[in-house]
Each structure stands twice: as structure tokens, then as C-alpha cells.
mmCIF file of C-alpha atoms in Angstrom:
data_model
loop_
_atom_site.group_PDB
_atom_site.id
_atom_site.type_symbol
_atom_site.label_atom_id
_atom_site.label_comp_id
_atom_site.label_asym_id
_atom_site.label_seq_id
_atom_site.Cartn_x
_atom_site.Cartn_y
_atom_site.Cartn_z
ATOM 1 C CA UNK K 13 -13.913 -18.062 5.964
ATOM 2 C CA UNK K 14 -10.719 -20.771 5.374
ATOM 3 C CA UNK K 15 -7.303 -19.712 6.031
ATOM 4 C CA UNK K 16 -6.304 -19.569 2.512
ATOM 5 C CA UNK K 17 -9.409 -18.105 1.171
ATOM 6 C CA UNK K 18 -8.247 -15.207 3.738
ATOM 7 C CA UNK K 19 -4.897 -15.398 2.573
ATOM 8 C CA UNK K 20 -5.919 -15.069 -0.791
ATOM 9 C CA UNK K 21 -7.668 -12.045 0.049
ATOM 10 C CA UNK K 22 -4.681 -10.651 1.760
ATOM 11 C CA UNK K 23 -2.572 -11.069 -0.895
ATOM 12 C CA UNK K 24 -4.785 -9.247 -3.297
ATOM 13 C CA UNK K 25 -4.048 -6.397 -1.123
ATOM 14 C CA UNK K 26 -0.411 -6.435 -0.268
ATOM 15 C CA UNK K 27 0.131 -6.547 -4.068
ATOM 16 C CA UNK K 28 -1.377 -3.535 -3.791
ATOM 17 C CA UNK K 29 1.013 -1.790 -1.119
ATOM 18 C CA UNK K 30 3.705 -3.767 -2.261
ATOM 19 C CA UNK K 31 3.327 -2.121 -5.999
ATOM 20 C CA UNK K 32 2.458 1.442 -4.938
ATOM 21 C CA UNK K 33 0.314 1.677 -8.057
ATOM 22 C CA UNK K 34 -3.493 2.684 -6.994
ATOM 23 C CA UNK K 35 -5.852 0.205 -9.052
ATOM 24 C CA UNK K 36 -8.106 2.047 -11.183
ATOM 25 C CA UNK K 37 -10.123 5.091 -9.735
ATOM 26 C CA UNK K 38 -13.371 3.078 -8.622
ATOM 27 C CA UNK K 39 -16.500 3.856 -10.950
ATOM 28 C CA UNK K 40 -18.787 3.068 -8.065
ATOM 29 C CA UNK K 41 -16.846 2.955 -4.856
ATOM 30 C CA UNK K 42 -17.041 0.009 -2.992
ATOM 31 C CA UNK K 43 -13.687 -1.107 -0.071
ATOM 32 C CA UNK K 44 -10.218 -0.361 -0.880
ATOM 33 C CA UNK K 45 -7.292 -1.470 0.209
ATOM 34 C CA UNK K 46 -5.672 2.448 2.184
ATOM 35 C CA UNK K 47 -2.049 1.852 1.749
ATOM 36 C CA UNK K 48 -2.003 1.036 -1.976
ATOM 37 C CA UNK K 49 -1.017 4.598 -2.952
ATOM 38 C CA UNK K 50 2.541 4.457 -0.839
ATOM 39 C CA UNK K 51 5.077 1.877 -0.602
ATOM 40 C CA UNK K 52 7.461 0.477 -2.911
ATOM 41 C CA UNK K 53 7.037 0.220 -6.671
ATOM 42 C CA UNK K 54 6.195 -2.302 -8.972
ATOM 43 C CA UNK K 55 10.057 -3.285 -9.905
ATOM 44 C CA UNK K 56 12.565 -5.004 -7.733
ATOM 45 C CA UNK K 57 14.603 -1.842 -6.290
ATOM 46 C CA UNK K 58 18.001 -3.339 -4.949
ATOM 47 C CA UNK K 59 20.670 -1.139 -3.494
ATOM 48 C CA UNK K 60 18.175 0.961 -1.384
ATOM 49 C CA UNK K 61 17.449 -0.448 1.833
ATOM 50 C CA UNK K 62 15.245 1.204 4.168
ATOM 51 C CA UNK K 63 12.298 0.703 6.628
ATOM 52 C CA UNK K 64 9.377 3.332 7.688
ATOM 53 C CA UNK K 65 5.750 3.543 8.938
ATOM 54 C CA UNK K 66 3.125 3.934 6.748
ATOM 55 C CA UNK K 67 0.077 5.660 7.899
ATOM 56 C CA UNK K 68 -3.122 6.035 6.095
ATOM 57 C CA UNK K 69 -5.504 8.590 7.512
ATOM 58 C CA UNK K 70 -9.383 8.807 5.470
ATOM 59 C CA UNK K 71 -11.707 11.370 6.778
ATOM 60 C CA UNK K 72 -15.159 11.063 5.382
ATOM 61 C CA UNK K 73 -18.342 13.619 5.417
ATOM 62 C CA UNK K 74 -21.395 12.030 6.132
ATOM 63 C CA UNK K 75 -24.588 13.786 4.804
ATOM 64 C CA UNK K 76 -25.715 14.572 8.099
ATOM 65 C CA UNK K 77 -22.600 16.466 9.231
ATOM 66 C CA UNK K 78 -20.878 13.693 10.608
ATOM 67 C CA UNK K 79 -17.296 12.430 10.123
ATOM 68 C CA UNK K 80 -15.887 9.418 10.407
ATOM 69 C CA UNK K 81 -11.655 9.398 10.509
ATOM 70 C CA UNK K 82 -9.980 6.416 10.881
ATOM 71 C CA UNK K 83 -6.002 5.898 10.915
ATOM 72 C CA UNK K 84 -3.441 2.966 10.046
ATOM 73 C CA UNK K 85 -0.268 2.154 10.412
ATOM 74 C CA UNK K 86 1.520 -0.498 8.258
ATOM 75 C CA UNK K 87 4.894 -1.346 9.360
ATOM 76 C CA UNK K 88 7.283 -1.457 5.581
ATOM 77 C CA UNK K 89 10.547 -2.816 4.663
ATOM 78 C CA UNK K 90 13.206 -3.596 2.133
ATOM 79 C CA UNK K 91 16.825 -4.521 2.029
ATOM 80 C CA UNK K 92 19.639 -4.206 -0.181
ATOM 81 C CA UNK K 93 18.569 -7.386 -2.210
ATOM 82 C CA UNK K 94 15.166 -5.948 -3.000
ATOM 83 C CA UNK K 95 12.956 -7.995 -0.660
ATOM 84 C CA UNK K 96 10.462 -6.667 1.103
ATOM 85 C CA UNK K 97 8.470 -6.943 4.221
ATOM 86 C CA UNK K 98 4.651 -5.612 5.555
ATOM 87 C CA UNK K 99 3.439 -5.872 8.904
ATOM 88 C CA UNK K 100 -0.384 -4.632 8.710
ATOM 89 C CA UNK K 101 -3.129 -5.281 10.789
ATOM 90 C CA UNK K 102 -6.022 -7.048 9.853
ATOM 91 C CA UNK K 103 -8.366 -3.914 10.112
ATOM 92 C CA UNK K 104 -6.770 -1.774 7.430
ATOM 93 C CA UNK K 105 -7.841 -4.884 4.447
ATOM 94 C CA UNK K 106 -11.437 -2.889 5.769
ATOM 95 C CA UNK K 107 -14.797 -4.695 4.282
ATOM 96 C CA UNK K 108 -12.887 -7.252 2.925
ATOM 97 C CA UNK K 109 -11.944 -9.261 5.483
ATOM 98 C CA UNK K 110 -14.900 -8.643 7.692
ATOM 99 C CA UNK K 111 -15.160 -10.117 11.755
ATOM 100 C CA UNK K 112 -11.428 -11.730 11.133
ATOM 101 C CA UNK K 113 -9.835 -13.137 13.862
ATOM 102 C CA UNK K 114 -6.150 -12.243 12.701
ATOM 103 C CA UNK K 115 -4.863 -8.989 14.510
ATOM 104 C CA UNK K 116 -1.999 -8.562 12.473
ATOM 105 C CA UNK K 117 -0.693 -10.259 9.102
ATOM 106 C CA UNK K 118 2.798 -10.263 7.772
ATOM 107 C CA UNK K 119 3.640 -10.616 4.173
ATOM 108 C CA UNK K 120 7.107 -11.423 2.377
ATOM 109 C CA UNK K 121 7.833 -10.557 -1.109
ATOM 110 C CA UNK K 122 10.788 -12.323 -1.998
ATOM 111 C CA UNK K 123 12.173 -11.575 -5.258
ATOM 112 C CA UNK K 124 15.568 -13.560 -4.853
ATOM 113 C CA UNK K 125 13.823 -16.910 -3.885
ATOM 114 C CA UNK K 126 11.033 -16.103 -6.450
ATOM 115 C CA UNK K 127 8.322 -16.660 -3.521
ATOM 116 C CA UNK K 128 5.551 -14.697 -1.995
ATOM 117 C CA UNK K 129 4.936 -15.722 1.538
ATOM 118 C CA UNK K 130 1.577 -14.804 3.984
ATOM 119 C CA UNK K 131 2.976 -15.485 8.140
ATOM 120 C CA UNK K 132 0.136 -15.407 10.659
ATOM 121 C CA UNK K 133 1.839 -14.887 13.480
ATOM 122 C CA UNK K 134 -0.946 -16.223 16.017
ATOM 123 C CA UNK K 135 -1.106 -19.805 14.728
ATOM 124 C CA UNK K 136 2.564 -20.000 13.552
ATOM 125 C CA UNK K 137 1.785 -20.563 9.962
ATOM 126 C CA UNK K 138 3.046 -19.849 6.544
ATOM 127 C CA UNK K 139 1.217 -19.325 3.351
ATOM 128 C CA UNK K 140 3.738 -19.490 -0.045
ATOM 129 C CA UNK K 141 2.594 -18.354 -3.612
ATOM 130 C CA UNK K 142 4.991 -17.852 -6.756
ATOM 131 C CA UNK K 143 6.782 -14.607 -7.385
ATOM 132 C CA UNK K 144 5.633 -12.707 -10.219
ATOM 133 C CA UNK K 145 7.351 -9.429 -11.482
ATOM 134 C CA UNK K 146 4.303 -6.822 -10.383
ATOM 135 C CA UNK K 147 2.955 -4.483 -12.981
ATOM 136 C CA UNK K 148 3.838 -0.746 -13.932
ATOM 137 C CA UNK K 149 2.542 2.123 -13.427
ATOM 138 C CA UNK K 150 -0.622 2.952 -15.680
ATOM 139 C CA UNK K 151 -2.394 6.564 -16.496
ATOM 140 C CA UNK K 152 -5.423 6.829 -15.284
ATOM 141 C CA UNK K 153 -7.769 7.804 -17.644
ATOM 142 C CA UNK K 154 -9.884 11.141 -18.370
ATOM 143 C CA UNK K 155 -7.189 12.711 -15.971
ATOM 144 C CA UNK K 156 -5.160 15.296 -16.639
ATOM 145 C CA UNK K 157 -1.506 15.176 -14.370
ATOM 146 C CA UNK K 158 0.954 18.203 -13.689
ATOM 147 C CA UNK K 159 4.190 18.155 -12.617
ATOM 148 C CA UNK K 160 4.108 20.437 -8.818
ATOM 149 C CA UNK K 161 7.637 22.366 -7.640
ATOM 150 C CA UNK K 162 9.768 19.907 -5.592
ATOM 151 C CA UNK K 163 10.084 19.806 -1.794
ATOM 152 C CA UNK K 164 11.758 17.636 0.843
ATOM 153 C CA UNK K 165 9.582 15.125 2.710
ATOM 154 C CA UNK K 166 11.144 13.299 5.862
ATOM 155 C CA UNK K 167 14.733 14.914 4.912
ATOM 156 C CA UNK K 168 14.516 13.027 0.803
ATOM 157 C CA UNK K 169 14.005 15.426 -2.163
ATOM 158 C CA UNK K 170 10.762 14.504 -3.336
ATOM 159 C CA UNK K 171 9.025 14.623 -7.122
ATOM 160 C CA UNK K 172 5.302 15.985 -6.800
ATOM 161 C CA UNK K 173 2.389 15.093 -9.332
ATOM 162 C CA UNK K 174 -0.858 16.046 -9.182
ATOM 163 C CA UNK K 175 -3.675 14.020 -11.434
ATOM 164 C CA UNK K 176 -6.981 15.314 -11.645
ATOM 165 C CA UNK K 177 -9.916 12.428 -13.096
ATOM 166 C CA UNK K 178 -13.151 13.580 -14.458
ATOM 167 C CA UNK K 179 -16.029 11.157 -14.282
ATOM 168 C CA UNK K 180 -18.917 12.761 -16.904
ATOM 169 C CA UNK K 181 -22.249 13.174 -15.770
ATOM 170 C CA UNK K 182 -23.931 9.938 -16.602
ATOM 171 C CA UNK K 183 -20.574 7.644 -16.718
ATOM 172 C CA UNK K 184 -22.157 5.832 -13.118
ATOM 173 C CA UNK K 185 -25.638 7.371 -12.970
ATOM 174 C CA UNK K 186 -24.122 10.783 -11.692
ATOM 175 C CA UNK K 187 -26.101 13.408 -12.470
ATOM 176 C CA UNK K 188 -23.059 16.532 -13.026
ATOM 177 C CA UNK K 189 -19.295 15.534 -13.877
ATOM 178 C CA UNK K 190 -17.370 14.189 -10.696
ATOM 179 C CA UNK K 191 -13.819 15.230 -10.172
ATOM 180 C CA UNK K 192 -11.007 12.859 -8.014
ATOM 181 C CA UNK K 193 -7.476 14.715 -7.422
ATOM 182 C CA UNK K 194 -4.664 12.167 -6.224
ATOM 183 C CA UNK K 195 -1.476 13.921 -5.375
ATOM 184 C CA UNK K 196 2.171 12.240 -5.249
ATOM 185 C CA UNK K 197 5.250 12.942 -3.811
ATOM 186 C CA UNK K 198 7.790 10.216 -5.214
ATOM 187 C CA UNK K 199 11.978 9.825 -3.747
ATOM 188 C CA UNK K 200 13.822 8.963 -6.880
ATOM 189 C CA UNK K 201 16.629 7.933 -4.026
ATOM 190 C CA UNK K 202 14.363 5.584 -2.565
ATOM 191 C CA UNK K 203 12.271 4.889 -5.617
ATOM 192 C CA UNK K 204 9.332 4.858 -3.699
ATOM 193 C CA UNK K 205 5.974 7.472 -2.535
ATOM 194 C CA UNK K 206 6.619 9.712 0.308
ATOM 195 C CA UNK K 207 3.307 11.199 0.431
ATOM 196 C CA UNK K 208 0.060 10.295 -1.331
ATOM 197 C CA UNK K 209 -3.324 12.442 -0.972
ATOM 198 C CA UNK K 210 -6.439 11.340 -2.820
ATOM 199 C CA UNK K 211 -9.353 13.211 -2.651
ATOM 200 C CA UNK K 212 -12.743 11.760 -4.229
ATOM 201 C CA UNK K 213 -16.330 13.260 -3.186
ATOM 202 C CA UNK K 214 -17.827 9.754 -3.170
ATOM 203 C CA UNK K 215 -14.916 8.641 -0.532
ATOM 204 C CA UNK K 216 -13.698 11.614 1.366
ATOM 205 C CA UNK K 217 -10.179 12.355 1.886
ATOM 206 C CA UNK K 218 -7.239 9.870 2.176
ATOM 207 C CA UNK K 219 -3.414 11.069 3.023
ATOM 208 C CA UNK K 220 -1.012 8.264 3.356
ATOM 209 C CA UNK K 221 2.402 9.305 4.105
ATOM 210 C CA UNK K 222 5.783 7.591 4.985
ATOM 211 C CA UNK K 223 7.294 8.530 8.584
ATOM 212 C CA UNK K 224 10.378 7.725 10.997
ATOM 213 C CA UNK K 225 12.200 6.403 7.816
ATOM 214 C CA UNK K 226 15.843 4.626 8.272
ATOM 215 C CA UNK K 227 17.645 3.785 5.357
ATOM 216 C CA UNK K 228 19.898 1.528 7.106
ATOM 217 C CA UNK K 229 19.540 -2.373 6.217
ATOM 218 C CA UNK K 230 16.854 -3.709 7.974
ATOM 219 C CA UNK K 231 17.853 -7.289 10.320
ATOM 220 C CA UNK K 232 18.034 -10.503 7.563
ATOM 221 C CA UNK K 233 15.845 -12.620 9.784
ATOM 222 C CA UNK K 234 13.152 -10.290 8.830
ATOM 223 C CA UNK K 235 12.797 -11.524 5.268
ATOM 224 C CA UNK K 236 13.474 -15.553 6.346
ATOM 225 C CA UNK K 237 10.350 -17.803 7.751
ATOM 226 C CA UNK K 238 10.820 -18.938 11.213
ATOM 227 C CA UNK K 239 11.875 -21.951 11.927
ATOM 228 C CA UNK K 240 8.485 -22.656 13.799
ATOM 229 C CA UNK K 241 6.290 -21.587 11.217
ATOM 230 C CA UNK K 242 4.007 -24.759 9.503
ATOM 231 C CA UNK K 243 3.020 -24.464 6.326
ATOM 232 C CA UNK K 244 -0.544 -23.677 5.887
ATOM 233 C CA UNK K 245 -2.815 -25.479 3.714
#
């Protein structure tokens, strides 16, 4: 796959993690970015810097009783100007990029410069695209939302919401209704999701959490393109 095509795919996945909004609940399954439901919100957030590790664990039970368990860690940063940086193993893209030789990709979302960047640390190349405001939170179809009692997560006050969505019998060829449950814990202080739990009988259970949260200003160089990186075509 050409480098530009790889980064185009990666940018699409990065947009999900940066907006912290999950894609529409899949009607028929399929690959999805595991860190899509936690992290930074759709709008630019200033004066709330932090860095953290985003850990996503997925568990899927197979019909024969076997289980598949995967863990992926993504490093995320945000500065006081609202710039964000995401460092993720390419395996986080799952089936979107099979067999790629890139072990890690870095995304910098820079509303100040008005640009997005995808960095390839191995080849020291960077792909640039125009910046745009990310979309807002959308309500799930056929879903029921309920507010959960507040709790403290990683030392931060968090507001919880549980959304139950039902796919009616026959909508996707299913004999019986399919119910998925998503639980999100949001920090008003940092304006990010601290914890997201999702249970779907088609794909198993996914838990994404932010840990090792550091609220100090990240190093400025994290949001700059190294001078020895070349523009990729």
C-alpha cells in the first residue's frame, strides 16, 4: 500500500480518537479503531493541558468457548493552546492496515497552525493535511440514555452516562433484538472521557481508560515537526 494511502487511513482513525466520539454503532460489525471512545473532544480545548496513556482492552468470546483478549496502549498529549499529539502502534488500526511495516505512527492536530500531521518515525517523513473542526457528539439511533451517579476516576470528578441501543429483530437479518451498552465517564475539568466501556454481543467487550494522567504542560517540541523530517508525497 502506498505511503500516502496508509496515512490517509491512519488519519481517519486518528480523527476518531481525537474527537472522542464513537462512530455510529456498526450495523453489521467490522473493524473499528479501539481507542475511538476516549480522549479529546470534538472542539478545541484550551487551558487544560495534560498527558496520559490510553489503554484499550477488548475481550471477545468465541462460540467454541475460546476467548480473544487484546490490549493496546496509545500515548496522548494536549497543550494549553489545544494542540494534540497521539502516539499509537499501528496495530491499533487493526484490520485497516494489515501487514504494515510501521510499528508506530504519530499524529499532531494543530488548530493554531491550521494543520494535521502524520509522522513516520522510521523513515522520518511527515504527511500534512488541512485542519478542520471536528464534528460534535451525535445521539445514537434507537438508544436510551441514563445518567449515572458521579464518581472519581484517576483523581478527577467524572460524570457517567449509560446508553443502551437496540437493533430490532430483522433489521440486519437478526432473528432477535440485539442490545449494545456503552458507558462513558466524562471529566468536565479536562473535557475528556476518562473511561468508556462498551458491550456488544457481536464484538465482545471493549474498555478504554486514561491512566497516568499528568496535568502539567507537555513539552513544546512534542507538537513541532522535527527539522530532519521530510515531506512525504
